[in-house]
CSV table of C-alpha atoms in Angstrom, one decimal:
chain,number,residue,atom,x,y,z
A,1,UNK,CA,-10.7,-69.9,25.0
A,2,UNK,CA,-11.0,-66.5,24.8
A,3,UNK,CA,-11.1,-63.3,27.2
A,4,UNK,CA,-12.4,-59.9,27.1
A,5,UNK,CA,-10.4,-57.7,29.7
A,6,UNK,CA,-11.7,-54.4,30.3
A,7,UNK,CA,-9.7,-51.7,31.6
A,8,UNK,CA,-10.3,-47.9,32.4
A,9,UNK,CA,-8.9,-44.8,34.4
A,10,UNK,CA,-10.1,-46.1,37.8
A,11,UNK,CA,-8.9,-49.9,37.3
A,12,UNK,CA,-5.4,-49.4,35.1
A,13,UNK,CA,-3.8,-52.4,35.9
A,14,UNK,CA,-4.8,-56.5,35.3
A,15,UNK,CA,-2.9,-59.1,35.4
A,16,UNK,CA,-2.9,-62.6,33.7
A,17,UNK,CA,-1.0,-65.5,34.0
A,18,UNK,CA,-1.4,-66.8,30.2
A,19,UNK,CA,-1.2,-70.7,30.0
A,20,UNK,CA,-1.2,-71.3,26.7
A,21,UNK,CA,0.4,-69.4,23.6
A,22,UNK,CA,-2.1,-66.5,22.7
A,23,UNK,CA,-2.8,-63.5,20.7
A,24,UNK,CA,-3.6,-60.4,22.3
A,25,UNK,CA,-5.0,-57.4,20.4
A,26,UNK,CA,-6.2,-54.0,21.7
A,27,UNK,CA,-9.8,-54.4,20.3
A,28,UNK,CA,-11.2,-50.5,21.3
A,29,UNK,CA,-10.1,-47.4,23.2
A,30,UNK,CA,-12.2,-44.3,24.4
A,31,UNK,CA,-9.6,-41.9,22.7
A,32,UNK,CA,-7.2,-42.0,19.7
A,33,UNK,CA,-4.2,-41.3,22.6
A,34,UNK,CA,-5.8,-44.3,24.5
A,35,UNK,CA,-3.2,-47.4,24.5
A,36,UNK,CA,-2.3,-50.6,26.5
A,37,UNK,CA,0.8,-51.4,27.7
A,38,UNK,CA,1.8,-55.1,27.8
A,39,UNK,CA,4.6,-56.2,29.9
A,40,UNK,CA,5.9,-59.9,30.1
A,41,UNK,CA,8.8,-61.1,31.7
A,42,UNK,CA,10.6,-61.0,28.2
A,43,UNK,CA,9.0,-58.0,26.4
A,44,UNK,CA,7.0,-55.0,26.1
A,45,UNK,CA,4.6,-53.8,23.8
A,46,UNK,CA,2.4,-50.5,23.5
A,47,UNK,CA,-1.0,-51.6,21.5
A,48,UNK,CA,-3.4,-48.8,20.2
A,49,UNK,CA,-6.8,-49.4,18.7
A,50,UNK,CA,-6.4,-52.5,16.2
A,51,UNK,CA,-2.8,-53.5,17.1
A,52,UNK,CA,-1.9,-57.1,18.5
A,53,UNK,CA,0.8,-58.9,19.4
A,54,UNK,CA,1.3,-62.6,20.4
A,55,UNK,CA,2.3,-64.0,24.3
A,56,UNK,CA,4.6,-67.3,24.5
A,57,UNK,CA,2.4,-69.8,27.0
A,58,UNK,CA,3.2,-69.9,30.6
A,59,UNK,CA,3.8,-66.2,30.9
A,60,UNK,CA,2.2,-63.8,33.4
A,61,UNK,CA,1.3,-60.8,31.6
A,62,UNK,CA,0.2,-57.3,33.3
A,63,UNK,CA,-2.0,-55.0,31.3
A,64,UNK,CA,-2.1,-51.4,31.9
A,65,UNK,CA,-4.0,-48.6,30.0
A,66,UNK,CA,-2.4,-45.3,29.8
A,67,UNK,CA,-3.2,-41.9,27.9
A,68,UNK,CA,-1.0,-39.7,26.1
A,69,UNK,CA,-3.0,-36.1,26.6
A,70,UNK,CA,-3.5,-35.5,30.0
A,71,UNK,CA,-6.7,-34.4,31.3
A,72,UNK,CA,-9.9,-35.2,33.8
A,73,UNK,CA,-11.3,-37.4,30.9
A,74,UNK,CA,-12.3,-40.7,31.3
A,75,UNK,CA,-10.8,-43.7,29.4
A,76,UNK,CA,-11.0,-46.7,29.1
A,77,UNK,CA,-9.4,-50.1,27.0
A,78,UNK,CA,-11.0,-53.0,25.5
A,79,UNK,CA,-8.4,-56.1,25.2
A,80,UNK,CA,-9.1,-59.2,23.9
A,81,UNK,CA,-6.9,-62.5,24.6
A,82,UNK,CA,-7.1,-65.7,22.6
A,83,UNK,CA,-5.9,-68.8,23.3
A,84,UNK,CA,-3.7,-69.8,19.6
A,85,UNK,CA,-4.5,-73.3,18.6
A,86,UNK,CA,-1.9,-76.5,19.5
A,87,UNK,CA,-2.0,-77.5,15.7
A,88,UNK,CA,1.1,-75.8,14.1
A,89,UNK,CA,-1.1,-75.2,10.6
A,90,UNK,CA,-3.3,-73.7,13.0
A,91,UNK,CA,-1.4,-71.7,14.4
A,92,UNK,CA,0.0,-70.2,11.9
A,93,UNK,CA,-3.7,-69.7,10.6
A,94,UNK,CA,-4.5,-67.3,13.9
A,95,UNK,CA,-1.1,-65.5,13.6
A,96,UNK,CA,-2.1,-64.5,10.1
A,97,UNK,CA,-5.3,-63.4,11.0
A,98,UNK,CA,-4.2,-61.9,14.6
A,99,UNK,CA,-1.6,-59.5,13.0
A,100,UNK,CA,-4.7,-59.0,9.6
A,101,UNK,CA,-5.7,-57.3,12.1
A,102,UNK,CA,-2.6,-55.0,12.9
A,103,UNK,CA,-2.6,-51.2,12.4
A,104,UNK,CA,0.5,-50.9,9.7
A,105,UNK,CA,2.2,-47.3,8.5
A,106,UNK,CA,0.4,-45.9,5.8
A,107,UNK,CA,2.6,-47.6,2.2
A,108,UNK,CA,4.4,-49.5,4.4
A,109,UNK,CA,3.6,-53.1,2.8
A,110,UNK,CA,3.2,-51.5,-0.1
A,111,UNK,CA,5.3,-53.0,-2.8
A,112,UNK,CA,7.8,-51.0,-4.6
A,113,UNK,CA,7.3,-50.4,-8.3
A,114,UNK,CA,9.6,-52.0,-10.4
A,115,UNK,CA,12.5,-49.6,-12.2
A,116,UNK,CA,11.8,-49.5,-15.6
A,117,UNK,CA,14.3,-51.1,-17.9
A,118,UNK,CA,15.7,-48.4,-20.2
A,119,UNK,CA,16.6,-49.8,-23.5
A,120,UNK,CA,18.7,-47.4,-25.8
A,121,UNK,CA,18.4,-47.0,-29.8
A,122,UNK,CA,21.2,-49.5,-30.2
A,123,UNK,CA,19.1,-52.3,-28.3
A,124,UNK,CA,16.2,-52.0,-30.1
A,125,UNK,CA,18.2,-51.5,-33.7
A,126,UNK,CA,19.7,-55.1,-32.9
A,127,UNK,CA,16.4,-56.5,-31.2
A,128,UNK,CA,14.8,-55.4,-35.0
A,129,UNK,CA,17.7,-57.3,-36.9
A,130,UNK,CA,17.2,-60.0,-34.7
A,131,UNK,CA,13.2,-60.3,-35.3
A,132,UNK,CA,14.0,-59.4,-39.4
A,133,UNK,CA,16.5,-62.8,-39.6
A,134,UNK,CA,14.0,-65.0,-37.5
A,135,UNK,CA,11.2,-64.4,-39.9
């Protein structure tokens, strides 16, 4: 199952009690400063445009939209909640393409290069000798 929640500057506040174990990603703001803050009874999270996170079933979850530039704007938040699948394949399935979907630091899954070996005149004198006696 899956639920849209909309929330905005005259409604800030919804809560859900979340039966089963679900992924909950901040789908579209009004504003780059727009952002929805998640609190369960364990944790808290602050999800801008694109991020997610996941709630553990049997949790009652209260969503709140905030903005970090003040002003008489309006706002508003799109959230989207989805129920994970019971299968444990499954679920791993929707975790890995719940947090796809994640905002991530600019290079921060990128990989780091590998050093480059340095090999001195001696190692490649004997790594000649070596290839001469082989053939």
């Amino acid at each position: 199952m899956s639920e849209i929640i909309q929330i905005d500057q005259d409604h800030r506040e919804v809560v859900r009690g979340l039966v089963k174990d679900s992924s909950v990603i901040c789908s579209d703001t009004s504003a780059p400063d727009v952002y929805v803050h998640i609190i369960t009874k364990d944790d808290t999270a602050e999800l801008f445009k694109g991020d997610g996170t996941v709630v553990p079933k049997m949790t009652r979850t209260r969503f709140h939209v905030f903005r970090k530039n003040p002003g008489d704007e309006p706002f508003s938040a799109t959230v989207t909640v989805t129920d994970l699948p019971g299968a444990a394949a499954a679920r791993a399935d929707a975790l890995v393409a719940a947090f796809s979907l994640v905002k991530h630091k600019p290079g921060a899954l990128k990989a780091k290069k590998a050093a480059k070996k340095k090999v001195t005149k001696k190692a490649k004198k004997s790594a000649k000798k070596a290839a001469k006696k082989r053939g």
